[in-house]
GROMACS .gro file of C-alpha atoms in nm:
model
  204
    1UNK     CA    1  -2.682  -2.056  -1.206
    2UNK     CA    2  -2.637  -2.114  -1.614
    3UNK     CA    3  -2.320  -1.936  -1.819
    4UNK     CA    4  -2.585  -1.755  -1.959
    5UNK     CA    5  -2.687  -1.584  -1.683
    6UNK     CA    6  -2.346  -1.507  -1.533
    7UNK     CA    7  -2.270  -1.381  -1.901
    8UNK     CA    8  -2.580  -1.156  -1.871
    9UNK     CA    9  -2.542  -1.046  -1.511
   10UNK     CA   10  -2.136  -0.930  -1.629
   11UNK     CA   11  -2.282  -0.707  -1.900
   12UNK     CA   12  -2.533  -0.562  -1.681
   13UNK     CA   13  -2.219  -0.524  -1.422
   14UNK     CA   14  -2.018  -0.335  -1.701
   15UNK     CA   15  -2.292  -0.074  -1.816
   16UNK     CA   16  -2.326  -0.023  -1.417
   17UNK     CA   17  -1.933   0.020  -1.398
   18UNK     CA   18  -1.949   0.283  -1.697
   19UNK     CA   19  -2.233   0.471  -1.588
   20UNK     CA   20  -2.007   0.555  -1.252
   21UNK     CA   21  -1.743   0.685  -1.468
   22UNK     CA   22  -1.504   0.387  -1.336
   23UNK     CA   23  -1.422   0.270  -1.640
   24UNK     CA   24  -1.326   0.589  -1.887
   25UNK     CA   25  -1.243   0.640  -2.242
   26UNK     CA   26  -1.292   0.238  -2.294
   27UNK     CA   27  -1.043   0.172  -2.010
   28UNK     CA   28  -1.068  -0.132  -1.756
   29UNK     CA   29  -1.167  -0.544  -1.849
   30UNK     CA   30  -1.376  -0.762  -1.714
   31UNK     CA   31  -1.396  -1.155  -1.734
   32UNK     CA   32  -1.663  -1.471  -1.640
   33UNK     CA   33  -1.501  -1.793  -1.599
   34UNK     CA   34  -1.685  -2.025  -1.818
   35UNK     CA   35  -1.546  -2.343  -1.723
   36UNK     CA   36  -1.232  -2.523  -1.570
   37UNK     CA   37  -1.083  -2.490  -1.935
   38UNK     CA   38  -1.236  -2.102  -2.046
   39UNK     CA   39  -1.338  -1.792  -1.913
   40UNK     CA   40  -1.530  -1.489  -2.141
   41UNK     CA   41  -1.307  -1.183  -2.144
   42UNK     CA   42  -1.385  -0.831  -2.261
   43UNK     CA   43  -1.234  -0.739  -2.596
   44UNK     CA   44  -1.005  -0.483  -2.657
   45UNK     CA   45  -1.081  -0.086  -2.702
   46UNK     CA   46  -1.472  -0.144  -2.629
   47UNK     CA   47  -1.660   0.097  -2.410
   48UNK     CA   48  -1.779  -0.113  -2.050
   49UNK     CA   49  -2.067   0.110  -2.054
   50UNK     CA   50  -2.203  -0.021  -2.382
   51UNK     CA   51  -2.066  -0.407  -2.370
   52UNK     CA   52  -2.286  -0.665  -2.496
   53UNK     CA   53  -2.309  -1.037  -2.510
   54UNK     CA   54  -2.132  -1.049  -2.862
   55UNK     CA   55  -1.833  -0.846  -2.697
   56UNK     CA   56  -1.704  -1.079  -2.475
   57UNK     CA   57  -1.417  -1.329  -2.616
   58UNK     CA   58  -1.317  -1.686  -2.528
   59UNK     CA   59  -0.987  -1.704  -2.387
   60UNK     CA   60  -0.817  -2.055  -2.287
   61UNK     CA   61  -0.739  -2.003  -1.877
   62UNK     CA   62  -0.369  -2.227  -1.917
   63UNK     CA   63  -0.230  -2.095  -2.208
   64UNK     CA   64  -0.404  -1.695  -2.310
   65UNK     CA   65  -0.488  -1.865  -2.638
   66UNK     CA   66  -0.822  -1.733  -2.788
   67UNK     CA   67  -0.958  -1.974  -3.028
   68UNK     CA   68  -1.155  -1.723  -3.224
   69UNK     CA   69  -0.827  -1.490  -3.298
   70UNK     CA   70  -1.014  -1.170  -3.154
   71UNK     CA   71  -0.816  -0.930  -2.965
   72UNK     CA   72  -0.892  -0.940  -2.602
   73UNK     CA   73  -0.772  -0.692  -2.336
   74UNK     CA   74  -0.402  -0.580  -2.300
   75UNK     CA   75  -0.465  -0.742  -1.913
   76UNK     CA   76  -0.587  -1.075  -2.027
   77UNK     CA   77  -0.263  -1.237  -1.841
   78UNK     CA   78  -0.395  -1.122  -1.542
   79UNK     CA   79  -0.765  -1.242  -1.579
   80UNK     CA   80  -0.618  -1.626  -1.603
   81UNK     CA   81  -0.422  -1.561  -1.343
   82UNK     CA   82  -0.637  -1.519  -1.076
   83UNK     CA   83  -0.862  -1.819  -1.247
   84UNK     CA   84  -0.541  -2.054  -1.244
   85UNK     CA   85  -0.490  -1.921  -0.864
   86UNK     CA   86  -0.813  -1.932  -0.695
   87UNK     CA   87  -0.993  -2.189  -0.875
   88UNK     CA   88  -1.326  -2.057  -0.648
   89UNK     CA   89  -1.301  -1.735  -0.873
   90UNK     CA   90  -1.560  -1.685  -1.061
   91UNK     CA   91  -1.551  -1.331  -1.210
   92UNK     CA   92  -1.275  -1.096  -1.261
   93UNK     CA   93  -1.355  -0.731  -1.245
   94UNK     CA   94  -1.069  -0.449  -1.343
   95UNK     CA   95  -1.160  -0.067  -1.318
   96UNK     CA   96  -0.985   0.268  -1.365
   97UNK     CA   97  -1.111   0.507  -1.080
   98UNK     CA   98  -0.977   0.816  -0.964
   99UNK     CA   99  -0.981   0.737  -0.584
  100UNK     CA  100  -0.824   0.352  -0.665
  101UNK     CA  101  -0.575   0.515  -0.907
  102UNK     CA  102  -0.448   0.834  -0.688
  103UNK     CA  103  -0.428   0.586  -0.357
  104UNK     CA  104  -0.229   0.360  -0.542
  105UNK     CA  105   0.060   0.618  -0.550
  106UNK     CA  106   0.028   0.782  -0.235
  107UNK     CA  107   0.068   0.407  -0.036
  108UNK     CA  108   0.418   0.357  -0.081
  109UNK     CA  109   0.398   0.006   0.051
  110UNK     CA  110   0.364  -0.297  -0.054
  111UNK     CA  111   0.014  -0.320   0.104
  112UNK     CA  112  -0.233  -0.097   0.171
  113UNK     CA  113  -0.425  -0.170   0.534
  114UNK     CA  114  -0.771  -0.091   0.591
  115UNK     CA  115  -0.902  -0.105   0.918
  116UNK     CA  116  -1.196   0.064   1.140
  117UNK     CA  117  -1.430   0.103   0.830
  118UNK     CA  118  -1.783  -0.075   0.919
  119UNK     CA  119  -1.792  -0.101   0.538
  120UNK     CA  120  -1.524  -0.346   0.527
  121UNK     CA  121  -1.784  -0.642   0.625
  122UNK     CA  122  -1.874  -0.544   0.229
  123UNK     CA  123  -1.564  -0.817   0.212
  124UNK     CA  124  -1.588  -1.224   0.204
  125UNK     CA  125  -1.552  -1.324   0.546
  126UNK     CA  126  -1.478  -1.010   0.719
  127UNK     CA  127  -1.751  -0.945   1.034
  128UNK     CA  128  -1.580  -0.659   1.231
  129UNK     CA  129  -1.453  -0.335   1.145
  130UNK     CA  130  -1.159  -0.429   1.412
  131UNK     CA  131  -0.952  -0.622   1.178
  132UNK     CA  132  -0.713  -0.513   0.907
  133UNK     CA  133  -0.807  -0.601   0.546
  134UNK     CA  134  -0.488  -0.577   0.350
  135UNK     CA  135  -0.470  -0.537  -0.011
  136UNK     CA  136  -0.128  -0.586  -0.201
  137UNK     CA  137   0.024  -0.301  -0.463
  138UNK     CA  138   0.245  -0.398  -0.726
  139UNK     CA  139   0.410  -0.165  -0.974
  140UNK     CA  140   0.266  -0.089  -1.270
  141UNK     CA  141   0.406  -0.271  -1.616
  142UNK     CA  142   0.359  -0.311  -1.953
  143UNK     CA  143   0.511  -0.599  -1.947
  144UNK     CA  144   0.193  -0.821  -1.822
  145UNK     CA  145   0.321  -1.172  -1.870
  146UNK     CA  146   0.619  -1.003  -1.604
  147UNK     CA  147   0.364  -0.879  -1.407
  148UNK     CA  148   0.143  -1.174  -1.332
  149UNK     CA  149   0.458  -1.383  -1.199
  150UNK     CA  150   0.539  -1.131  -0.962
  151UNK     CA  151   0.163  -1.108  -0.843
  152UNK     CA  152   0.202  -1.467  -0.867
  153UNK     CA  153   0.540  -1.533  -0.671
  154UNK     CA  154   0.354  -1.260  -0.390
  155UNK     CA  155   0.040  -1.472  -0.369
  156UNK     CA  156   0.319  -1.770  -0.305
  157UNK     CA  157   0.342  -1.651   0.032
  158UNK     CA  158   0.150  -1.402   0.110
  159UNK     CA  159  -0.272  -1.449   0.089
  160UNK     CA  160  -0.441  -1.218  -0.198
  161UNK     CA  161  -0.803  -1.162  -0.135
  162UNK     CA  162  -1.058  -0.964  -0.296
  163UNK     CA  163  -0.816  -0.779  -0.508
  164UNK     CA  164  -0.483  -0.544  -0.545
  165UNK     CA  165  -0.417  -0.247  -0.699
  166UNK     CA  166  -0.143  -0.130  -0.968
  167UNK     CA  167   0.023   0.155  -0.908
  168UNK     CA  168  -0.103   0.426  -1.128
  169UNK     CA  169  -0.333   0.224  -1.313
  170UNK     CA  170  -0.637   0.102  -1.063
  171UNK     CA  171  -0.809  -0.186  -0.926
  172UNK     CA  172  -0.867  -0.562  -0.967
  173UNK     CA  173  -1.097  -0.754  -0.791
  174UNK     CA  174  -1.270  -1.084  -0.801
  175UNK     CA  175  -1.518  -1.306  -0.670
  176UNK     CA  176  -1.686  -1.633  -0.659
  177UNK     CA  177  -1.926  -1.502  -0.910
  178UNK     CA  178  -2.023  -1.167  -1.083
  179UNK     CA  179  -2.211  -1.038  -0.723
  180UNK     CA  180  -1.973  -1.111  -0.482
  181UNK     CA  181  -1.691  -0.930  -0.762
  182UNK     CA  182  -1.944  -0.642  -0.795
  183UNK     CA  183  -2.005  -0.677  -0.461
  184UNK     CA  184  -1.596  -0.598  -0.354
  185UNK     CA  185  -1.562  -0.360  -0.612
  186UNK     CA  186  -1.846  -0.132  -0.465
  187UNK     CA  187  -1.710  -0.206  -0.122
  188UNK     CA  188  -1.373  -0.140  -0.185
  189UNK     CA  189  -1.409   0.166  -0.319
  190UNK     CA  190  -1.618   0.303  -0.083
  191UNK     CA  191  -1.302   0.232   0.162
  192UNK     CA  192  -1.087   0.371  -0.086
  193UNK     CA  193  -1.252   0.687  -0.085
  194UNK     CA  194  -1.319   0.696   0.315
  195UNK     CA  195  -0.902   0.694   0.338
  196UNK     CA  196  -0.832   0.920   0.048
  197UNK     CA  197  -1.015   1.156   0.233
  198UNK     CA  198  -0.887   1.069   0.582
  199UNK     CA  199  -0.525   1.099   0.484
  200UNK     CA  200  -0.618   1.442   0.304
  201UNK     CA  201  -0.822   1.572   0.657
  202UNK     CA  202  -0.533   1.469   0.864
  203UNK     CA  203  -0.288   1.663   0.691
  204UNK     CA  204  -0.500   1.943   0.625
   0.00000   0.00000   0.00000
């Protein structure tokens, strides 16, 4: 599949994203990897739900330089980090949702386990609602080159996959292209819904 297209399928991803209110008031980023060397991020203070080609900025993966001297996202730290990490990623999808945001605060763990869902075969590699997806939360900061080591040091030895969540702030997820990403966004919050609402039932 050509740049092009991957480029084209993002921007269809992002009006899709905005139209289900995950993405308000010009919040959340979202990035292609273009090569080994780039990836195409979002710029800065856009609206997802009107993104176009010509709004999408090359940043270097190694280093956060962007050769044009556009402003990309406040989060663009955490874009080449998960490119640097999983080298198979190719598409990096951040969102702010209500259900991903409010969760985020009411896990007070470091992880947040899913298990029992059937909707967790949505995932990579998962076939059965019997085992436990677990997706890491980290503490929101403004401080984002901070922030990616410590996601960083945590993926050191312990396996990220699909996403995590920030505290307070939402969701990023990731895939080997712009489906699978759009793909585990969808699917994860679906689940993060189903266990908002089972952890409001069950104290209800």
């Amino acid at each position: 599949m050509t740049q092009r297209s991957q480029l084209d399928q993002l921007v269809e991803a992002c009006h899709w994203i905005g139209a289900r209110g995950w993405a308000p008031a010009t919040g959340g980023n979202m990035s292609v990897r273009q090569d080994g060397q780039f990836c195409l991020l979002s710029e800065s203070g856009k609206d997802k739900g009107g993104l176009t080609r010509d709004d999408f900025i090359q940043v270097e993966i190694a280093s956060n330089r962007v050769p044009s001297g556009r402003k990309p996202s406040a989060e663009t730290g955490l874009h080449t980090l998960i490119y640097r990490l999983f080298p198979e990623a190719g598409a990096v999808l951040h969102t702010h949702t209500v259900n991903s945001t409010v969760l985020s605060r009411v896990e007070k763990s470091a992880v947040l386990s899913l298990q029992g869902y059937e909707m967790q075969k949505t995932l990579a590699g998962q076939t059965s609602h019997l085992d436990s997806v677990a997706i890491a939360l980290f503490d929101n900061d403004q401080d984002i080159d901070g922030l990616a080591q410590r996601i960083e040091q945590f993926a050191g030895h312990t396996p990220l996959r699909y996403g995590f969540l920030l505290r307070g702030h939402g969701l990023t997820c990731w895939g080997q292209d712009v489906s699978e990403a759009r793909r585990h966004l969808e699917g994860l919050e679906f689940l993060f819904q189903c266990e908002l609402q089972r952890r409001v039932l069950e104290k209800s």
